[in-house]
Tab-separated table of N, CA and C in Angstrom:
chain	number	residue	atom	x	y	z
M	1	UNK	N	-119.457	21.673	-115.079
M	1	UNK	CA	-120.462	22.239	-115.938
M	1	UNK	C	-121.124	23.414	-115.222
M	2	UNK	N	-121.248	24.389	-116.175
M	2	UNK	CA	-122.015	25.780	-115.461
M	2	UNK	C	-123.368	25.386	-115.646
M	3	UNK	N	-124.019	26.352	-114.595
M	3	UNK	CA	-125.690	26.384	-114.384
M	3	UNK	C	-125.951	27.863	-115.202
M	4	UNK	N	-126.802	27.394	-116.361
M	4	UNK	CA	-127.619	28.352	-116.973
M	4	UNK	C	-128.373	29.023	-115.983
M	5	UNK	N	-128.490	30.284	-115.317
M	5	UNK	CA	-129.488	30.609	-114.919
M	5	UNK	C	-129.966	31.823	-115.319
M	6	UNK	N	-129.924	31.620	-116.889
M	6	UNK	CA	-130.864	32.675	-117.775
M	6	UNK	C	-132.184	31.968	-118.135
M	7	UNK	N	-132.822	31.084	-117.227
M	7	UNK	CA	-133.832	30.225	-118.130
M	7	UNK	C	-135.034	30.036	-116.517
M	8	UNK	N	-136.024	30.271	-117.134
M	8	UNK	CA	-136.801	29.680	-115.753
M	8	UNK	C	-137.354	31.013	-115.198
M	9	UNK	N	-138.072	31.118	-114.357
M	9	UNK	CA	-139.061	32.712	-113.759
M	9	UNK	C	-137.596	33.688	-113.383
M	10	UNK	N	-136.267	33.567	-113.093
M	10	UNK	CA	-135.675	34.421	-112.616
M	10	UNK	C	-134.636	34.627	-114.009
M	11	UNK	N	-134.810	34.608	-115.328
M	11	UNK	CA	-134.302	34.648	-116.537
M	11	UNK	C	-133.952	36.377	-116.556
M	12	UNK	N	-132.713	36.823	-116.988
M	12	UNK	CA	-132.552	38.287	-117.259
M	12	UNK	C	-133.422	38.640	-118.187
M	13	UNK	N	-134.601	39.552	-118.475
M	13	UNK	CA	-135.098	40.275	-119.653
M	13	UNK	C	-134.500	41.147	-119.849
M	14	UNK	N	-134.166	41.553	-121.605
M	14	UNK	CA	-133.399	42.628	-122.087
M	14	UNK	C	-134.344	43.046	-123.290
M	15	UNK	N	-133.794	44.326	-123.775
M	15	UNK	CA	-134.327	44.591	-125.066
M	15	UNK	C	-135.242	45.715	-124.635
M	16	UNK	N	-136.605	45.270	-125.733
M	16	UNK	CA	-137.768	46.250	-125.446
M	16	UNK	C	-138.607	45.464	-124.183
M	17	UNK	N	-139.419	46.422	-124.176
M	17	UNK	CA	-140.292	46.402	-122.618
M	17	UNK	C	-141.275	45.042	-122.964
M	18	UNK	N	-141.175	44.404	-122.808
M	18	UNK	CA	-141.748	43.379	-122.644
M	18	UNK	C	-142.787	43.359	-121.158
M	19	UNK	N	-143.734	43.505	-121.559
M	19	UNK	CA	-144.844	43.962	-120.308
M	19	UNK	C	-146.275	43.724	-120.812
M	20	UNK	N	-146.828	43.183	-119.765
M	20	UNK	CA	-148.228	43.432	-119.446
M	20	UNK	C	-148.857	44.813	-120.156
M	21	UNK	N	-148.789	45.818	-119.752
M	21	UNK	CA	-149.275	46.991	-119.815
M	21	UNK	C	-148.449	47.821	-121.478
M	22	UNK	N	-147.670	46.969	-122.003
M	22	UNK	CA	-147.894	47.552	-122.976
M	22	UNK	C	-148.132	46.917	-124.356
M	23	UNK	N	-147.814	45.642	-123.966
M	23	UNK	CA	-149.050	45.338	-124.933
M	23	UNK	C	-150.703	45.240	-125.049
M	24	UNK	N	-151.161	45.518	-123.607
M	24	UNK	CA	-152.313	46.142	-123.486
M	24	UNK	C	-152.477	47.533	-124.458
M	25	UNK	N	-151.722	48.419	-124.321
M	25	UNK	CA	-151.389	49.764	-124.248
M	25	UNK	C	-151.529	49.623	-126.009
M	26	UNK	N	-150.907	48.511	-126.533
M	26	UNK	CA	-151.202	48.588	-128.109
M	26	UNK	C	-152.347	48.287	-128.541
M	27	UNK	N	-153.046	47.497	-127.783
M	27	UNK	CA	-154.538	46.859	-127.972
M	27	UNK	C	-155.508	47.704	-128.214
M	28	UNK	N	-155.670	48.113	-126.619
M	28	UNK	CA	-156.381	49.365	-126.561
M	28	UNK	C	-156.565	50.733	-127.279
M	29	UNK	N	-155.282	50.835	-128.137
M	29	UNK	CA	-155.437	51.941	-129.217
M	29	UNK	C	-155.578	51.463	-130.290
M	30	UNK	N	-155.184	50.326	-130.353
M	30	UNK	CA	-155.875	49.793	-131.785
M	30	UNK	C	-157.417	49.636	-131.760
M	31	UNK	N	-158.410	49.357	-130.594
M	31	UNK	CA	-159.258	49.393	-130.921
M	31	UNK	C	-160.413	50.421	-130.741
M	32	UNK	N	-159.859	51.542	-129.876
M	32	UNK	CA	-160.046	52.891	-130.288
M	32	UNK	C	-159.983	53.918	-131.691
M	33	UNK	N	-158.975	53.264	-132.432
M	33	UNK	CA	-158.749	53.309	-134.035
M	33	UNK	C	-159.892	53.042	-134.943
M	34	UNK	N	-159.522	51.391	-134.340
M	34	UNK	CA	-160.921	50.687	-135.104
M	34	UNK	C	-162.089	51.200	-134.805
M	35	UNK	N	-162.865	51.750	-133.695
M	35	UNK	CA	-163.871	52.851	-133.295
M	35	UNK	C	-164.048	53.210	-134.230
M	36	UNK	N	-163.234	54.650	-134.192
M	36	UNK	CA	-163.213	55.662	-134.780
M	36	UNK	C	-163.442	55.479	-136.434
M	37	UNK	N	-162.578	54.784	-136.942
M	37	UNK	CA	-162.799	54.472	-138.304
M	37	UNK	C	-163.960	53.955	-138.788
M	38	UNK	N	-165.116	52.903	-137.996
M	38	UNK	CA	-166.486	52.694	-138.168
M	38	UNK	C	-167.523	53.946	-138.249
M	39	UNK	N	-167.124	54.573	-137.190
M	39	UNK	CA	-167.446	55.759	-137.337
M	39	UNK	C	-167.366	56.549	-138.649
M	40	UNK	N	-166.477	56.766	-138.584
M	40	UNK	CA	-166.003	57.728	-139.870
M	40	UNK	C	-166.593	57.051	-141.371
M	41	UNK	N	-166.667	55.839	-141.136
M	41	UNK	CA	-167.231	55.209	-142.434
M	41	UNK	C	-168.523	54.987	-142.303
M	42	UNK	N	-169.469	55.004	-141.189
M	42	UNK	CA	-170.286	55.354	-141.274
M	42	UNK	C	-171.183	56.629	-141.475
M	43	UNK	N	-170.734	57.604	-140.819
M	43	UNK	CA	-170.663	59.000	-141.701
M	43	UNK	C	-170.622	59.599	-142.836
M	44	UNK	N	-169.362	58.595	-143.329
M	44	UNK	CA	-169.370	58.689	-144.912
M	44	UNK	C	-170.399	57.879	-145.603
M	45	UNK	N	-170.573	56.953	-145.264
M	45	UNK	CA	-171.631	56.131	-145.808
M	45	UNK	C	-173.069	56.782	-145.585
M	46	UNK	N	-173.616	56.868	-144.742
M	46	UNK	CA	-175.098	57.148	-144.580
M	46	UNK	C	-175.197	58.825	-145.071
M	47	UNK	N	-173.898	59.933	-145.149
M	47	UNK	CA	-173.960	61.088	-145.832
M	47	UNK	C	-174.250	61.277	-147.148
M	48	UNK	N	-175.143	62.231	-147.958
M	48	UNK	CA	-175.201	62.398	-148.999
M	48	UNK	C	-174.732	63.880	-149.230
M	49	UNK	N	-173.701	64.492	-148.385
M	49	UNK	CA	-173.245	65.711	-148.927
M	49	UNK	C	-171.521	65.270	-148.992
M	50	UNK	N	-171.446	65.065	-149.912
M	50	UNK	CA	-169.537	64.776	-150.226
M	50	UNK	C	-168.584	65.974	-150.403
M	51	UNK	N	-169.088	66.880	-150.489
M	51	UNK	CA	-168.223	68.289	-149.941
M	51	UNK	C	-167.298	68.739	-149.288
M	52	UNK	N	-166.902	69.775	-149.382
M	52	UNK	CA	-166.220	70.323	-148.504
M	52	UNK	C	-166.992	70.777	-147.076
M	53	UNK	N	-168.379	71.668	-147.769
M	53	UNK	CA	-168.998	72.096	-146.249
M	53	UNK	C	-169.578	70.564	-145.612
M	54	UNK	N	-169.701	69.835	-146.268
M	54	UNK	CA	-170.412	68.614	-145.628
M	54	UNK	C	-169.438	67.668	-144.265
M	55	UNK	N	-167.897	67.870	-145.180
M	55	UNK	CA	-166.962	67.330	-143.890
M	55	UNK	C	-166.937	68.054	-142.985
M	56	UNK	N	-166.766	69.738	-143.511
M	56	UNK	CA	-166.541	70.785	-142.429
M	56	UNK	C	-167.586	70.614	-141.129
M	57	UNK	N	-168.802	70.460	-141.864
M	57	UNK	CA	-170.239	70.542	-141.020
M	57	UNK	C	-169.823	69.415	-139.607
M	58	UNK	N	-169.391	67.984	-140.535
M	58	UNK	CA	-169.039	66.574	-139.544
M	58	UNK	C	-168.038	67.286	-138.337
M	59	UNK	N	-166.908	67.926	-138.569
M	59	UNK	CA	-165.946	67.902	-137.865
M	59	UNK	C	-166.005	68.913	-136.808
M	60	UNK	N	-167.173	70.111	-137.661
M	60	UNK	CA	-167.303	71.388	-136.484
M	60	UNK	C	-168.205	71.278	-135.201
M	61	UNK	N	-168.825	70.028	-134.971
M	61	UNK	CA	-169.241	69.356	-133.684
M	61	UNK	C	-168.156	68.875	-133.095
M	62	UNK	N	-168.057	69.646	-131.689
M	62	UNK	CA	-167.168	69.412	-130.590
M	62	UNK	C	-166.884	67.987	-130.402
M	63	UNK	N	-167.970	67.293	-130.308
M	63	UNK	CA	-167.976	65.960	-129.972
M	63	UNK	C	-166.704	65.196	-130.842
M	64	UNK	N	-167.299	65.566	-132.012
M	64	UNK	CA	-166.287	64.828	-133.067
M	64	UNK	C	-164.667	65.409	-133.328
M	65	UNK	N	-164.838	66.642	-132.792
M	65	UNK	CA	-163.207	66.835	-132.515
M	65	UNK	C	-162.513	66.073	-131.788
M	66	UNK	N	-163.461	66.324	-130.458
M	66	UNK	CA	-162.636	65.291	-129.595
M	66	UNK	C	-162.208	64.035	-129.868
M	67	UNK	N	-163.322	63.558	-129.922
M	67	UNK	CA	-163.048	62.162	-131.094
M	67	UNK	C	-161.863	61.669	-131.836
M	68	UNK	N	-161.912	62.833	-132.450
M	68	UNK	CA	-160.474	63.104	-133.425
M	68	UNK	C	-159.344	63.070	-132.886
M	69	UNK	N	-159.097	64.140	-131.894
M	69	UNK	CA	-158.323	64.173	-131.042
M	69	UNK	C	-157.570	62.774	-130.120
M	70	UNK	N	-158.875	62.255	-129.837
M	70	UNK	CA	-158.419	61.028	-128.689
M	70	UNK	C	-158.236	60.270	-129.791
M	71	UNK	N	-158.330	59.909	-130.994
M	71	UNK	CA	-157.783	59.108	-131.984
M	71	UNK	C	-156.273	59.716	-132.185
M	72	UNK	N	-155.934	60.773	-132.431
M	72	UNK	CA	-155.001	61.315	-132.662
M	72	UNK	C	-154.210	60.514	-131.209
M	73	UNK	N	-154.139	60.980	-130.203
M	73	UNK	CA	-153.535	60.487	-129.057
M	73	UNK	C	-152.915	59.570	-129.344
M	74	UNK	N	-154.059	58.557	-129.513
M	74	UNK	CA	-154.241	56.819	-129.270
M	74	UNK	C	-152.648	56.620	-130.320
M	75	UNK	N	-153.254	56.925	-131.441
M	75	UNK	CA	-152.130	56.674	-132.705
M	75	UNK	C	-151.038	57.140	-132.342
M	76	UNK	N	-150.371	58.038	-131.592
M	76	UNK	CA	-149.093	58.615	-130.955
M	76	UNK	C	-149.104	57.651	-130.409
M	77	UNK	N	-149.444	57.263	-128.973
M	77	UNK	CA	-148.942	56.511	-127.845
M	77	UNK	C	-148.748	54.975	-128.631
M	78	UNK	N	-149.667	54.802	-129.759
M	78	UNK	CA	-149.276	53.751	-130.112
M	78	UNK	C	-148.039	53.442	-131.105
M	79	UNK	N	-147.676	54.486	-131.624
M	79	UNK	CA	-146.685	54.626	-132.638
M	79	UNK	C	-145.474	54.969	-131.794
M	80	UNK	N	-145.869	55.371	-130.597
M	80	UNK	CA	-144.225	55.686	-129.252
M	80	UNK	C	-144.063	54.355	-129.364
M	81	UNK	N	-144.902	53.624	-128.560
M	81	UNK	CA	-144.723	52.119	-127.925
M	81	UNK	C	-144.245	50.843	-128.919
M	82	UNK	N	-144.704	51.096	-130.446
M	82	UNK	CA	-143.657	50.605	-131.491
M	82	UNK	C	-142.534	50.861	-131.728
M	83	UNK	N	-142.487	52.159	-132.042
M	83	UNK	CA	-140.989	53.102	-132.249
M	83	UNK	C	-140.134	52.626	-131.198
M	84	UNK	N	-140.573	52.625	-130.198
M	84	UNK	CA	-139.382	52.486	-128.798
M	84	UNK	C	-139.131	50.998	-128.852
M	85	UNK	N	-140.302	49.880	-128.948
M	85	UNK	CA	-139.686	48.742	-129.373
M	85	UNK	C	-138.815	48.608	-130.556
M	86	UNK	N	-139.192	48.892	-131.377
M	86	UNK	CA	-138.474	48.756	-132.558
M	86	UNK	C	-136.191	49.664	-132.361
M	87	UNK	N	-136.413	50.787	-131.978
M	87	UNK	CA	-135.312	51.486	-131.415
M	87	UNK	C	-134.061	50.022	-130.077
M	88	UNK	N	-135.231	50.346	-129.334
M	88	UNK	CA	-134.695	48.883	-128.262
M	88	UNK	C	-134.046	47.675	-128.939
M	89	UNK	N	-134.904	47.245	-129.973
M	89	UNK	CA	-134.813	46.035	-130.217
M	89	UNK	C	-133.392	45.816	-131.421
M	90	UNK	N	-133.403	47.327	-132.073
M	90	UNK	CA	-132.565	46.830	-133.325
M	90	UNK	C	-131.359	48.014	-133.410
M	91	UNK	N	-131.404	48.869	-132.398
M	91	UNK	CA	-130.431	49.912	-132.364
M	91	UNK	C	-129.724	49.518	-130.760
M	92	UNK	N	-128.899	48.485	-131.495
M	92	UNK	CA	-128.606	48.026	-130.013
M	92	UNK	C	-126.695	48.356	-130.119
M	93	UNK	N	-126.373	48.963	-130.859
M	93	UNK	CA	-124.732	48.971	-130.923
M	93	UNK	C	-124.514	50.070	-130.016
M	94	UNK	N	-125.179	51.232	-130.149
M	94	UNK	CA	-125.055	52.758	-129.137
M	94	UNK	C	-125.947	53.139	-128.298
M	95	UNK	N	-125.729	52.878	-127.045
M	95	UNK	CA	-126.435	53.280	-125.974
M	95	UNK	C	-127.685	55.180	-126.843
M	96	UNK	N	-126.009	55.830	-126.648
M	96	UNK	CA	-126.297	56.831	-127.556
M	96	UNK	C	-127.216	57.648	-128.776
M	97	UNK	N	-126.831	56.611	-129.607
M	97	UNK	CA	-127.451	56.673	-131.018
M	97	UNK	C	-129.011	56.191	-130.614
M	98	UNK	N	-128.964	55.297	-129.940
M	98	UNK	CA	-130.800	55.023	-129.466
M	98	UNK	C	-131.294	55.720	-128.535
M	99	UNK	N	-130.781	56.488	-127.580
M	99	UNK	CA	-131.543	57.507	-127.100
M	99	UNK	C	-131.548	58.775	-128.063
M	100	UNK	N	-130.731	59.164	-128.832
M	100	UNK	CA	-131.538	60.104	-129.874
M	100	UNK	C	-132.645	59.722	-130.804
M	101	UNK	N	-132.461	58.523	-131.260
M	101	UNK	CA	-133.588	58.124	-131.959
M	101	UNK	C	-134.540	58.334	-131.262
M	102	UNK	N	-134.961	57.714	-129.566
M	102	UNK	CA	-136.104	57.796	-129.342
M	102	UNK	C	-136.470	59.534	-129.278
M	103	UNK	N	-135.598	60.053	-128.479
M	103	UNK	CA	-135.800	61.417	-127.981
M	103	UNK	C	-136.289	62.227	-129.542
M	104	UNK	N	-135.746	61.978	-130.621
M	104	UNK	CA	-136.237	62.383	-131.886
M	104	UNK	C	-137.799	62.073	-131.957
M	105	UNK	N	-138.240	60.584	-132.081
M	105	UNK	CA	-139.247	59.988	-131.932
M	105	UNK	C	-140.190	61.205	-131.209
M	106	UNK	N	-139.879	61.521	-129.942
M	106	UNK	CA	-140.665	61.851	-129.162
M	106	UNK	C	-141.107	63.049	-129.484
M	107	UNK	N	-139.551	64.219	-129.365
M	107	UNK	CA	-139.906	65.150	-130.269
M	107	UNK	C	-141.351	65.591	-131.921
M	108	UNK	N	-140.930	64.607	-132.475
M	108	UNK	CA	-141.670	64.397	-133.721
M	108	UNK	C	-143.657	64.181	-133.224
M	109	UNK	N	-143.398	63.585	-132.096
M	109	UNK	CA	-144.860	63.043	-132.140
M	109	UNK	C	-145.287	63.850	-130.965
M	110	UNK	N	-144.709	64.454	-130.436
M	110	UNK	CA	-145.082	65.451	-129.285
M	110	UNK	C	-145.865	66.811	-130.443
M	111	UNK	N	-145.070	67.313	-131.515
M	111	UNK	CA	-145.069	68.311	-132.388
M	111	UNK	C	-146.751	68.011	-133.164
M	112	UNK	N	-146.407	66.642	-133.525
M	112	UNK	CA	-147.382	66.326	-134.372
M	112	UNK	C	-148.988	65.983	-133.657
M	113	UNK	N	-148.847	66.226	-132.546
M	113	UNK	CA	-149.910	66.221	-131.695
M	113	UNK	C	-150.661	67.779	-131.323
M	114	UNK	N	-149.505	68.495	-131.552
M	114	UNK	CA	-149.777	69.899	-131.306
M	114	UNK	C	-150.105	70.592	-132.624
M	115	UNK	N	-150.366	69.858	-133.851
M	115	UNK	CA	-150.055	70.550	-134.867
M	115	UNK	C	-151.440	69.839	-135.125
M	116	UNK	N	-152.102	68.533	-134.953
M	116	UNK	CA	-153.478	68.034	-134.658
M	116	UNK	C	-154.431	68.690	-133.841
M	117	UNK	N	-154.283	69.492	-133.058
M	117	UNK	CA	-154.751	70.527	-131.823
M	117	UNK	C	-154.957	71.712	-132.551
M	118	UNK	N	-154.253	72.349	-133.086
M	118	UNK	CA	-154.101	73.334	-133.738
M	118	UNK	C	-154.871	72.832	-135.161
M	119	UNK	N	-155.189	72.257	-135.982
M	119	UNK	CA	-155.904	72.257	-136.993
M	119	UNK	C	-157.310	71.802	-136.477
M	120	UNK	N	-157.481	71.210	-135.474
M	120	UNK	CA	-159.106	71.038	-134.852
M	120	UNK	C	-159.492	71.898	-134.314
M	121	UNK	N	-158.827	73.033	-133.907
M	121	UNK	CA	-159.608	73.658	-133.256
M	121	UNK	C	-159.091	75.020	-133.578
M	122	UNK	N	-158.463	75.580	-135.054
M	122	UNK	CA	-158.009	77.069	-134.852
M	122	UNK	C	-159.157	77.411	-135.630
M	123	UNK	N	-159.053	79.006	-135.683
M	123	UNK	CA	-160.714	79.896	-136.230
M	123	UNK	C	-160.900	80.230	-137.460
């Protein structure tokens, strides 16, 4: 009889990253999200100008760009760290075919970060 020794603290892990730090890594932007969105609904809530200049007014404080911004981040790094699980986990026939997916992935959310930068802060 063979000895399983896929079982027990020295078990092979495969797949997606299975880690400490990134399911932290999802936490932590989820509740930077959740922040932000209290925020934002509180703003909306306690505001009585529903406008256009009234959002403009909210967003043209630096503070709240940033804000924006590090929400923006958060939601990338958190949408990498799914995407790449999800890629890992179910695009498992081509080494290949899943490093374009991610490298696409990355592409896409690298762009879309720069294109968040560029609408917070052009003149």
């Amino acid at each position: 009889m063979m000895a399983n020794n896929n079982i027990g603290p020295k078990r092979l892990v495969v797949g997606a990253s299975y880690g400490l730090r990134d399911w932290l890594a999802q936490r932590v932007t989820a509740i930077i999200m959740a922040i932000y969105t209290i925020i934002l609904l509180g703003l909306f809530l306690s505001g009585n100008n529903f406008s256009y200049e009234g959002w403009a007014g909210i967003f043209a404080q630096q503070w709240f760009k940033l804000a924006t911004f590090t929400v923006f981040m958060a939601l990338f790094y958190h949408a990498w760290v799914g995407m790449r699980d999800v890629w890992m986990d179910y695009v498992t026939q081509s080494v290949i075919l899943r490093l374009v997916f991610q490298v696409a992935t990355i592409v896409w959310l690298v762009a879309s970060a720069g294109y968040a930068a560029q609408i917070l802060w052009r003149v």
